[in-house]
Short mmCIF file of C-alpha atoms and ligand atoms in Angstrom, two decimals:
data_model
loop_
_atom_site.label_atom_id
_atom_site.label_comp_id
_atom_site.label_asym_id
_atom_site.label_seq_id
_atom_site.Cartn_x
_atom_site.Cartn_y
_atom_site.Cartn_z
CA UNK A 1 120.10 113.92 58.44
CA UNK A 2 118.97 112.50 55.12
CA UNK A 3 118.17 108.84 55.44
CA UNK A 4 119.96 106.52 53.04
CA UNK A 5 119.86 102.75 53.28
CA UNK A 6 121.27 99.97 51.17
CA UNK A 7 121.52 96.28 50.54
CA UNK A 8 124.74 94.82 49.27
CA UNK A 9 124.10 91.38 47.81
CA UNK A 10 126.98 89.23 46.64
CA UNK A 11 126.19 87.83 43.19
CA UNK A 12 127.29 84.32 44.00
CA UNK A 13 124.14 82.28 43.54
CA UNK A 14 120.39 82.28 43.21
CA UNK A 15 118.46 85.28 44.57
CA UNK A 16 118.05 84.51 48.26
CA UNK A 17 114.94 85.10 50.39
CA UNK A 18 117.18 86.76 52.99
CA UNK A 19 118.21 89.41 50.46
CA UNK A 20 114.56 90.18 49.75
CA UNK A 21 113.72 90.32 53.45
CA UNK A 22 116.57 92.70 54.30
CA UNK A 23 115.85 94.65 51.10
CA UNK A 24 112.21 95.07 52.06
CA UNK A 25 113.04 96.44 55.50
CA UNK A 26 115.64 98.82 54.04
CA UNK A 27 113.19 99.99 51.36
CA UNK A 28 110.29 100.69 53.70
CA UNK A 29 112.51 102.30 56.31
CA UNK A 30 113.96 104.68 53.73
CA UNK A 31 110.47 105.43 52.40
CA UNK A 32 109.02 105.99 55.84
CA UNK A 33 111.72 108.62 56.44
CA UNK A 34 111.58 110.20 52.98
CA UNK A 35 115.00 108.77 52.18
CA UNK A 36 116.72 106.82 49.41
CA UNK A 37 117.49 103.13 49.05
CA UNK A 38 120.58 101.88 47.23
CA UNK A 39 121.51 98.49 45.78
CA UNK A 40 125.23 97.84 45.68
CA UNK A 41 126.72 94.69 44.23
CA UNK A 42 129.47 93.15 46.34
CA UNK A 43 131.35 91.20 43.70
CA UNK A 44 134.79 91.17 45.27
CA UNK A 45 134.91 87.39 45.41
CA UNK A 46 136.09 87.01 41.86
CA UNK A 47 135.89 83.26 41.72
CA UNK A 48 132.29 83.01 42.89
CA UNK A 49 130.69 86.15 41.48
CA UNK A 50 128.89 86.17 38.17
CA UNK A 51 126.96 88.68 36.13
CA UNK A 52 124.20 86.10 35.61
CA UNK A 53 123.66 85.96 39.37
CA UNK A 54 123.58 89.76 39.60
CA UNK A 55 120.96 89.94 36.86
CA UNK A 56 118.89 87.23 38.56
CA UNK A 57 119.03 89.01 41.94
CA UNK A 58 117.94 92.35 40.51
CA UNK A 59 115.21 90.68 38.47
CA UNK A 60 113.89 88.80 41.50
CA UNK A 61 113.74 91.97 43.60
CA UNK A 62 111.97 93.79 40.79
CA UNK A 63 109.49 90.94 40.43
CA UNK A 64 108.73 91.21 44.13
CA UNK A 65 108.01 94.91 43.75
CA UNK A 66 111.09 96.17 45.59
CA UNK A 67 112.57 99.13 43.73
CA UNK A 68 115.76 101.08 44.37
CA UNK A 69 116.78 104.66 43.78
CA UNK A 70 120.42 103.99 42.93
CA UNK A 71 122.08 100.84 41.73
CA UNK A 72 124.23 99.23 39.05
CA UNK A 73 121.42 99.22 36.50
CA UNK A 74 119.86 102.61 37.23
CA UNK A 75 123.05 104.50 38.12
CA UNK A 76 123.12 107.40 40.55
CA UNK A 77 125.46 110.06 41.92
CA UNK A 78 127.54 107.70 44.09
CA UNK A 79 128.54 105.10 41.48
CA UNK A 80 130.00 102.81 40.50
CA UNK A 81 127.58 100.47 42.28
CA UNK A 82 129.62 97.34 41.63
CA UNK A 83 132.59 96.91 43.91
CA UNK A 84 134.70 95.36 41.16
CA UNK A 85 134.51 98.76 39.43
CA UNK A 86 135.76 100.65 42.49
CA UNK A 87 139.14 99.01 43.00
CA UNK A 88 141.13 102.24 42.68
CA UNK A 89 139.08 103.72 45.54
CA UNK A 90 140.00 100.81 47.84
CA UNK A 91 143.65 100.98 46.86
CA UNK A 92 143.82 104.68 47.67
CA UNK A 93 142.22 104.11 51.02
CA UNK A 94 144.48 101.15 51.79
CA UNK A 95 147.51 103.36 51.12
CA UNK A 96 146.11 105.97 53.50
CA UNK A 97 145.64 103.38 56.21
CA UNK A 98 149.21 102.14 55.82
CA UNK A 99 150.58 105.69 55.84
CA UNK A 100 148.76 106.58 59.04
CA UNK A 101 149.73 103.32 60.70
CA UNK A 102 146.17 101.97 60.98
CA UNK A 103 147.05 99.01 58.76
CA UNK A 104 150.18 97.12 57.78
CA UNK A 105 151.54 94.93 55.03
CA UNK A 106 151.70 91.24 55.82
CA UNK A 107 153.77 88.73 53.86
CA UNK A 108 152.80 85.60 55.77
CA UNK A 109 152.11 82.67 53.49
CA UNK A 110 148.87 80.68 53.69
CA UNK A 111 150.98 77.72 54.91
CA UNK A 112 152.43 79.70 57.80
CA UNK A 113 148.99 81.04 58.75
CA UNK A 114 147.55 77.54 58.71
CA UNK A 115 150.40 76.40 60.95
CA UNK A 116 149.79 79.24 63.45
CA UNK A 117 146.11 78.43 63.44
CA UNK A 118 146.70 74.75 64.14
CA UNK A 119 149.01 75.57 67.03
CA UNK A 120 146.51 78.03 68.51
CA UNK A 121 143.65 75.56 68.24
CA UNK A 122 145.64 72.81 69.92
CA UNK A 123 146.60 75.27 72.70
CA UNK A 124 142.89 76.06 73.01
CA UNK A 125 143.40 79.69 72.03
CA UNK A 126 141.12 81.67 69.75
CA UNK A 127 142.68 81.41 66.29
CA UNK A 128 143.91 84.81 65.17
CA UNK A 129 146.78 86.44 63.36
CA UNK A 130 149.86 86.39 65.59
CA UNK A 131 151.26 89.76 64.56
CA UNK A 132 154.44 88.55 62.90
CA UNK A 133 154.51 91.32 60.24
CA UNK A 134 153.35 94.12 62.53
CA UNK A 135 156.73 95.75 62.91
CA UNK A 136 158.55 95.16 59.65
CA UNK A 137 160.87 98.02 58.73
CA UNK A 138 160.05 100.09 55.68
CA UNK A 139 163.27 98.87 54.05
CA UNK A 140 162.30 95.25 54.49
CA UNK A 141 158.79 95.90 53.16
CA UNK A 142 160.17 97.69 50.10
CA UNK A 143 162.68 94.93 49.44
CA UNK A 144 160.10 92.18 49.71
CA UNK A 145 157.64 94.04 47.48
CA UNK A 146 160.39 94.68 44.94
CA UNK A 147 161.23 90.98 45.00
CA UNK A 148 157.63 90.31 43.99
CA UNK A 149 156.63 88.63 47.24
CA UNK A 150 152.87 88.33 47.68
CA UNK A 151 151.35 90.41 50.43
CA UNK A 152 148.05 91.46 51.94
CA UNK A 153 147.06 94.55 53.94
CA UNK A 154 145.88 93.91 57.49
CA UNK A 155 144.08 96.02 60.02
CA UNK A 156 145.87 96.88 63.27
CA UNK A 157 143.74 96.03 66.28
CA UNK A 158 144.31 97.27 69.84
CA UNK A 159 145.80 94.66 72.17
CA UNK A 160 143.52 95.50 75.04
CA UNK A 161 140.40 97.38 75.98
CA UNK A 162 136.84 97.04 74.86
CA UNK A 163 135.03 98.05 71.73
CA UNK A 164 131.56 99.29 72.46
CA UNK A 165 128.86 100.27 70.02
CA UNK A 166 125.13 100.78 69.85
CA UNK A 167 122.72 98.66 67.84
CA UNK A 168 119.28 100.21 67.43
CA UNK A 169 117.54 96.92 68.14
CA UNK A 170 119.88 95.44 70.72
CA UNK A 171 121.24 98.39 72.66
CA UNK A 172 124.88 98.66 73.69
CA UNK A 173 127.19 95.82 72.66
CA UNK A 174 130.70 95.33 73.99
CA UNK A 175 133.44 93.23 72.45
CA UNK A 176 136.93 92.92 73.97
CA UNK A 177 139.53 93.90 71.37
CA UNK A 178 141.36 90.70 72.22
CA UNK A 179 138.60 88.82 70.40
CA UNK A 180 138.97 90.83 67.19
CA UNK A 181 141.32 89.48 64.55
CA UNK A 182 143.74 91.59 62.54
CA UNK A 183 141.48 91.39 59.55
CA UNK A 184 142.84 91.22 56.01
CA UNK A 185 141.62 94.36 54.25
CA UNK A 186 143.23 93.92 50.84
CA UNK A 187 143.85 90.45 49.46
CA UNK A 188 146.93 89.45 47.50
CA UNK A 189 144.87 89.46 44.29
CA UNK A 190 144.39 93.21 44.72
CA UNK A 191 140.74 92.89 45.71
CA UNK A 192 139.42 94.24 49.01
CA UNK A 193 137.72 92.04 51.58
CA UNK A 194 134.14 92.63 52.62
CA UNK A 195 135.16 94.65 55.69
CA UNK A 196 137.25 97.12 53.77
CA UNK A 197 135.00 97.57 50.75
CA UNK A 198 131.70 97.70 52.66
CA UNK A 199 132.98 100.23 55.17
CA UNK A 200 134.39 102.56 52.52
CA UNK A 201 131.36 102.29 50.27
CA UNK A 202 128.88 102.80 53.06
CA UNK A 203 130.67 106.03 53.88
CA UNK A 204 131.15 107.28 50.33
CA UNK A 205 127.58 106.40 49.42
CA UNK A 206 126.31 108.37 52.41
CA UNK A 207 124.59 105.43 54.07
CA UNK A 208 122.96 106.73 57.25
CA UNK A 209 121.46 103.50 58.54
CA UNK A 210 123.09 100.14 58.10
CA UNK A 211 120.27 97.62 58.22
CA UNK A 212 121.63 94.13 57.63
CA UNK A 213 121.58 90.57 58.94
CA UNK A 214 122.84 89.84 62.43
CA UNK A 215 125.62 87.65 61.06
CA UNK A 216 127.45 90.92 60.39
CA UNK A 217 127.41 92.10 64.00
CA UNK A 218 130.88 90.69 64.51
CA UNK A 219 132.27 92.91 61.76
CA UNK A 220 131.30 96.12 63.58
CA UNK A 221 134.51 96.43 65.68
CA UNK A 222 136.63 96.24 62.53
CA UNK A 223 134.39 98.74 60.83
CA UNK A 224 134.69 101.04 63.82
CA UNK A 225 138.50 100.95 63.62
CA UNK A 226 138.35 101.82 59.94
CA UNK A 227 135.81 104.59 60.44
CA UNK A 228 137.97 106.10 63.21
CA UNK A 229 141.13 105.80 61.15
CA UNK A 230 139.51 107.77 58.34
CA UNK A 231 137.89 110.16 60.78
CA UNK A 232 134.41 109.37 59.51
CA UNK A 233 131.09 108.83 61.31
CA UNK A 234 129.64 105.38 61.96
CA UNK A 235 126.22 104.87 60.37
CA UNK A 236 123.38 103.91 62.71
CA UNK A 237 123.37 100.14 63.11
CA UNK A 238 120.38 97.84 62.86
CA UNK A 239 121.15 94.12 62.82
CA UNK A 240 118.10 92.10 61.85
CA UNK A 241 117.61 88.65 63.36
CA UNK A 242 118.34 85.80 60.99
CA UNK A 243 115.44 84.06 59.35
CA UNK A 244 115.08 80.45 60.45
CA UNK A 245 113.47 77.25 59.25
CA UNK A 246 110.43 76.08 61.18
CA UNK A 247 112.70 73.69 63.15
CA UNK A 248 114.78 76.62 64.37
CA UNK A 249 117.82 75.95 62.17
CA UNK A 250 119.27 78.75 60.08
CA UNK A 251 117.37 79.18 56.81
CA UNK A 252 119.31 77.13 54.32
CA UNK A 253 118.55 75.33 51.13
CA UNK A 254 119.23 71.98 52.80
CA UNK A 255 115.75 72.17 54.33
CA UNK A 256 113.62 74.33 52.11
CA UNK A 257 114.22 76.22 48.90
CA UNK A 258 115.72 79.63 49.67
CA UNK A 259 115.71 80.94 46.13
CA UNK A 260 113.09 83.57 45.30
CA UNK A 261 112.97 82.07 41.81
CA UNK A 262 111.73 78.78 43.21
CA UNK A 263 108.67 80.42 44.72
CA UNK A 264 108.07 82.33 41.50
CA UNK A 265 108.27 79.08 39.52
CA UNK A 266 105.75 77.26 41.64
CA UNK A 267 103.28 80.09 41.22
CA UNK A 268 103.48 82.13 44.38
CA UNK A 269 102.26 85.68 43.73
CA UNK A 270 104.94 88.32 44.29
CA UNK A 271 102.69 90.48 46.43
CA UNK A 272 101.86 87.49 48.64
CA UNK A 273 105.54 86.60 49.10
CA UNK A 274 106.43 90.22 49.83
CA UNK A 275 103.60 90.49 52.33
CA UNK A 276 104.67 87.23 53.97
CA UNK A 277 108.27 88.47 54.23
CA UNK A 278 106.87 91.65 55.78
CA UNK A 279 105.25 89.61 58.55
CA UNK A 280 108.54 87.93 59.46
CA UNK A 281 109.88 89.72 62.46
CA UNK A 282 107.69 92.78 61.96
CA UNK A 283 104.04 93.44 62.60
CA UNK A 284 101.50 96.09 61.77
CA UNK A 285 100.37 98.22 64.71
CA UNK A 286 96.90 96.64 64.43
CA UNK A 287 98.45 93.15 64.07
CA UNK A 288 96.65 92.35 60.80
CA UNK A 289 98.74 90.07 58.65
CA UNK A 290 97.54 90.98 55.15
CA UNK A 291 98.97 94.32 54.05
CA UNK A 292 100.38 95.95 50.93
CA UNK A 293 103.82 97.48 50.50
CA UNK A 294 102.25 100.93 50.70
CA UNK A 295 100.51 100.10 53.93
CA UNK A 296 103.72 98.70 55.39
CA UNK A 297 105.55 101.83 54.29
CA UNK A 298 103.15 104.18 56.00
CA UNK A 299 103.03 102.20 59.21
CA UNK A 300 106.71 101.25 59.37
CA UNK A 301 108.59 101.75 62.59
CA UNK A 302 111.87 100.05 63.45
CA UNK A 303 110.70 99.68 67.03
CA UNK A 304 108.21 97.03 65.87
CA UNK A 305 110.95 94.69 64.68
CA UNK A 306 111.25 91.74 66.99
CA UNK A 307 114.69 90.50 67.91
CA UNK A 308 113.48 86.91 68.26
CA UNK A 309 114.23 84.82 65.19
CA UNK A 310 111.58 85.06 62.49
CA UNK A 311 110.53 81.76 60.92
CA UNK A 312 110.08 81.24 57.18
CA UNK A 313 107.53 78.49 56.81
CA UNK A 314 106.80 77.44 53.19
CA UNK A 315 103.51 75.86 54.30
CA UNK A 316 102.38 79.16 55.81
CA UNK A 317 103.52 80.95 52.67
CA UNK A 318 101.30 78.69 50.54
CA UNK A 319 98.44 79.34 52.85
CA UNK A 320 99.06 83.07 52.63
CA UNK A 321 99.26 82.84 48.87
CA UNK A 322 95.98 80.96 48.78
CA UNK A 323 94.31 83.88 50.50
CA UNK A 324 95.70 86.21 47.84
CA UNK A 325 94.68 83.88 45.00
CA UNK A 326 91.11 83.56 46.26
CA UNK A 327 90.84 87.31 46.62
CA UNK A 328 91.56 87.87 42.89
CA UNK A 329 88.49 88.57 40.78
CA UNK A 330 87.93 85.92 38.12
CA UNK A 331 89.37 87.98 35.29
CA UNK A 332 92.53 88.77 37.23
CA UNK A 333 92.81 85.13 38.23
CA UNK A 334 92.79 84.02 34.59
CA UNK A 335 95.22 86.73 33.58
CA UNK A 336 97.65 85.97 36.38
CA UNK A 337 97.52 82.22 35.76
CA UNK A 338 98.03 82.69 32.02
CA UNK A 339 100.94 85.02 32.64
CA UNK A 340 102.53 82.49 34.99
CA UNK A 341 102.06 79.64 32.51
CA UNK A 342 103.76 81.50 29.72
CA UNK A 343 106.61 82.92 31.77
CA UNK A 344 110.09 82.40 30.31
CA UNK A 345 108.52 81.13 27.16
CA UNK A 346 107.58 77.90 28.90
CA UNK A 347 104.46 77.22 26.84
CA UNK A 348 106.28 77.61 23.54
CA UNK A 349 109.02 75.32 24.75
CA UNK A 350 106.54 72.73 25.94
CA UNK A 351 104.64 72.93 22.65
CA UNK A 352 107.85 72.17 20.77
CA UNK A 353 108.22 69.03 22.86
CA UNK A 354 104.68 67.68 22.57
CA UNK A 355 103.68 68.52 19.03
CA UNK A 356 105.34 65.49 17.44
CA UNK A 357 103.90 63.25 20.16
CA UNK A 358 100.32 64.43 19.69
CA UNK A 359 97.53 63.04 17.51
CA UNK A 360 94.68 64.88 19.20
CA UNK A 361 94.87 67.67 21.75
CA UNK A 362 93.47 65.39 24.39
CA UNK A 363 96.88 63.64 24.40
CA UNK A 364 98.66 66.72 25.69
CA UNK A 365 97.57 67.15 29.28
CA UNK A 366 98.85 63.81 30.54
CA UNK A 367 102.23 64.35 28.92
CA UNK A 368 102.83 67.78 30.35
CA UNK A 369 101.32 67.47 33.82
CA UNK A 370 104.71 67.66 35.60
CA UNK A 371 105.80 70.62 33.48
CA UNK A 372 102.84 72.85 34.13
CA UNK A 373 102.21 71.69 37.66
CA UNK A 374 103.72 69.73 40.49
CA UNK A 375 104.74 66.17 39.69
CA UNK A 376 103.04 63.10 41.17
CA UNK A 377 104.05 62.07 44.68
CA UNK A 378 106.74 59.39 44.62
CA UNK A 379 106.84 56.12 46.54
CA UNK A 380 110.06 54.23 47.31
CA UNK A 381 108.82 51.26 45.20
CA UNK A 382 108.72 53.48 42.13
CA UNK A 383 112.52 53.43 42.14
CA UNK A 384 112.78 49.61 42.12
CA UNK A 385 115.18 48.62 39.40
CA UNK A 386 117.09 45.34 39.30
CA UNK A 387 120.07 47.02 37.68
CA UNK A 388 120.35 49.85 40.17
CA UNK A 389 120.62 49.69 43.94
CA UNK A 390 119.04 52.35 46.08
CA UNK A 391 122.44 53.57 47.27
CA UNK A 392 123.58 54.09 43.73
CA UNK A 393 120.41 56.00 42.92
CA UNK A 394 120.93 58.22 45.96
CA UNK A 395 124.49 58.85 44.87
CA UNK A 396 123.40 59.86 41.38
CA UNK A 397 120.73 62.20 42.71
CA UNK A 398 123.14 63.83 45.15
CA UNK A 399 125.99 64.23 42.66
CA UNK A 400 123.68 65.59 40.01
CA UNK A 401 122.17 68.14 42.41
CA UNK A 402 125.58 69.34 43.53
CA UNK A 403 126.82 69.89 40.05
CA UNK A 404 123.58 71.49 38.91
CA UNK A 405 123.98 74.11 41.62
CA UNK A 406 127.13 75.39 39.97
CA UNK A 407 126.10 75.02 36.34
CA UNK A 408 126.60 78.37 34.73
CA UNK A 409 123.81 78.33 32.14
CA UNK A 410 120.64 76.43 32.83
CA UNK A 411 119.99 75.07 29.35
CA UNK A 412 119.32 71.72 27.82
CA UNK A 413 122.72 71.15 26.25
CA UNK A 414 124.67 72.16 29.35
CA UNK A 415 122.48 70.00 31.58
CA UNK A 416 122.94 67.09 29.21
CA UNK A 417 126.73 67.54 29.00
CA UNK A 418 126.99 67.75 32.76
CA UNK A 419 125.03 64.48 33.24
CA UNK A 420 126.91 62.69 30.48
CA UNK A 421 130.35 63.50 31.91
CA UNK A 422 129.23 62.38 35.33
CA UNK A 423 127.75 59.18 33.94
CA UNK A 424 131.04 58.40 32.16
CA UNK A 425 133.00 59.09 35.34
CA UNK A 426 130.75 56.63 37.17
CA UNK A 427 131.19 54.17 34.30
CA UNK A 428 127.48 53.59 33.96
CA UNK A 429 125.09 53.11 31.09
CA UNK A 430 123.38 56.43 30.42
CA UNK A 431 119.97 54.76 30.50
CA UNK A 432 120.58 53.44 34.01
CA UNK A 433 122.09 56.70 35.19
CA UNK A 434 118.98 58.58 34.07
CA UNK A 435 116.50 56.25 35.77
CA UNK A 436 116.27 58.06 39.14
CA UNK A 437 116.35 61.41 37.39
CA UNK A 438 113.32 60.66 35.22
CA UNK A 439 111.45 59.65 38.36
CA UNK A 440 112.59 62.67 40.32
CA UNK A 441 111.63 65.15 37.62
CA UNK A 442 108.51 63.70 36.01
CA UNK A 443 107.36 61.16 38.60
CA UNK A 444 107.61 58.31 36.07
CA UNK A 445 110.38 56.35 34.35
CA UNK A 446 109.46 57.62 30.90
CA UNK A 447 108.45 61.18 30.07
CA UNK A 448 109.08 63.94 27.60
CA UNK A 449 112.82 64.46 26.97
CA UNK A 450 114.47 64.81 30.34
CA UNK A 451 116.94 67.63 29.77
CA UNK A 452 114.35 69.77 28.02
CA UNK A 453 112.02 69.11 30.92
CA UNK A 454 114.62 70.26 33.43
CA UNK A 455 115.26 73.38 31.38
CA UNK A 456 111.53 74.15 31.32
CA UNK A 457 110.87 73.69 35.04
CA UNK A 458 114.04 75.61 35.95
CA UNK A 459 117.01 74.90 38.15
CA UNK A 460 115.36 75.54 41.50
CA UNK A 461 112.39 73.27 40.90
CA UNK A 462 114.71 70.60 39.46
CA UNK A 463 116.85 70.73 42.59
CA UNK A 464 113.81 70.60 44.83
CA UNK A 465 112.44 67.54 42.99
CA UNK A 466 115.81 65.78 43.24
CA UNK A 467 115.89 66.52 46.95
CA UNK A 468 112.38 65.22 47.36
CA UNK A 469 113.37 62.02 45.53
CA UNK A 470 116.36 61.63 47.86
CA UNK A 471 114.02 61.97 50.84
CA UNK A 472 111.66 59.43 49.31
CA UNK A 473 114.55 56.96 49.04
CA UNK A 474 115.30 57.36 52.74
CA UNK A 475 117.53 60.44 52.67
CA UNK A 476 121.28 60.81 53.09
CA UNK A 477 122.73 61.10 56.58
CA UNK A 478 125.17 63.93 57.33
CA UNK A 479 127.98 61.40 57.68
CA UNK A 480 127.24 59.79 54.32
CA UNK A 481 126.90 63.17 52.71
CA UNK A 482 130.37 64.09 53.93
CA UNK A 483 131.95 61.02 52.41
CA UNK A 484 129.95 61.41 49.19
CA UNK A 485 131.12 65.03 48.93
CA UNK A 486 134.70 63.82 49.04
CA UNK A 487 134.13 61.30 46.25
CA UNK A 488 132.29 63.95 44.27
CA UNK A 489 135.02 66.51 44.64
CA UNK A 490 137.69 64.03 43.66
CA UNK A 491 135.76 63.12 40.49
CA UNK A 492 134.50 66.54 39.40
CA UNK A 493 133.99 69.17 38.33
CA UNK A 494 131.17 68.19 36.02
CA UNK A 495 129.60 71.58 35.62
CA UNK A 496 132.22 73.49 33.67
CA UNK A 497 130.48 72.95 30.37
CA UNK A 498 129.89 75.77 28.11
CA UNK A 499 128.15 74.43 25.07
CA UNK A 500 128.18 76.74 22.08
N1 LIG B 601 127.58 91.05 50.74
C1 LIG B 601 127.02 90.85 52.04
C2 LIG B 601 125.98 89.75 51.92
O1 LIG B 601 125.91 89.13 50.92
C3 LIG B 601 126.42 92.13 52.55
C4 LIG B 601 126.40 92.29 54.01
C5 LIG B 601 125.97 93.69 54.39
O2 LIG B 601 124.80 94.01 54.21
O3 LIG B 601 126.81 94.47 54.86
O4 LIG B 601 125.25 89.46 52.79
#
């Protein structure tokens, strides 16, 4: 059997460490077996997917040194590699499923489904589709479709019995069919759901080994029904344990940055990050922790993947990186540092900011410290301001961070417009509004122009500095965050600016 693996990132945000981790394992597994590795873009969530996110994900993987044999940018014999370009394939397959009775059309409205769900929850039942549209007659279906009623396609699921399957890391897994919902396969907007699209694409792209995060284990029974309905073969299954924060919680940006770009921005070397990811949940036969991609490739064996949760510890990563940095010879060190400094044109952009504020070159370093390096550590007293209570400052920092996350283009004018609209909504003076932001970004109340500074340090570092400032001011409890989110959502959105 020829080995083919894949990752299938959804382009709905910054390039995630988890994508790189799963990508690395897929890449080395394919290489170790002389196989091919595919990148497929799962952009079926129209509202949340963006081309900018796709570009950023591919660029981050490339930066790390993970390459792929087939993908949206390099093409290949099994394209298209973006799900949004494969809609006709899903429609054809959905028709087949309906014709063979493996799936059915469902006209239930979101209101009715919410009602059913509420009733099931209050009766302490597992919420699931109640089967109302299972046995509609063909005449009724035709009439309702002709009347333009909205519908979805759902998967039929056996009422009883057990689904059993084999995971290469976990052995046999059994799930009673009763616990499996009649999954929507095609949404009313004509797009497939993950379950439908991933299953079809994995088959058509010849994926032999499905190596993905364990959060997808629960989708296997649905996939098995689809595979059987089409009379295909299930790929081998390998569900990798989820990466966790050092405190055991699921890796999420609430605790530590999860964007690959953040680590790139702060000057982590790609080979060090890749090596560190390689040590999460996998180990070399001789247990040494420093190894190259080639070495990992030649030693790789799935059996050495641990099923206990791997921990991503940014402190350990720094330490790891330090070992890589110290091992560079002095010429390479200078070259790598210079390359990092001038990435994304940062030096030119900084120069444009400081030139008019400079009499002699010695003036430059103290102005740009927070742009070319980490900013000074903050103390709560730094935020003292008679016109601005701490709670208000926390609110500004939280609101700003939330809208920055969704800002389409990370550029000075968009950042400025986003802050200005929010400031107006809060009916504040712009100068007061900006106070905690100056501190968060530069470590002082006055610095080089704020929005240019944010553009230079990048979105991920900006968000991290805002979060650090929030912590410095005492943090925001979960309860407060919930109520702030409500206020924020009622006021927003602030990030829909596209400045020409
Ligand atoms: N689009 C899914 C994700 O973003 C892919 C899951 C899979 O690998 O099947 O995680």
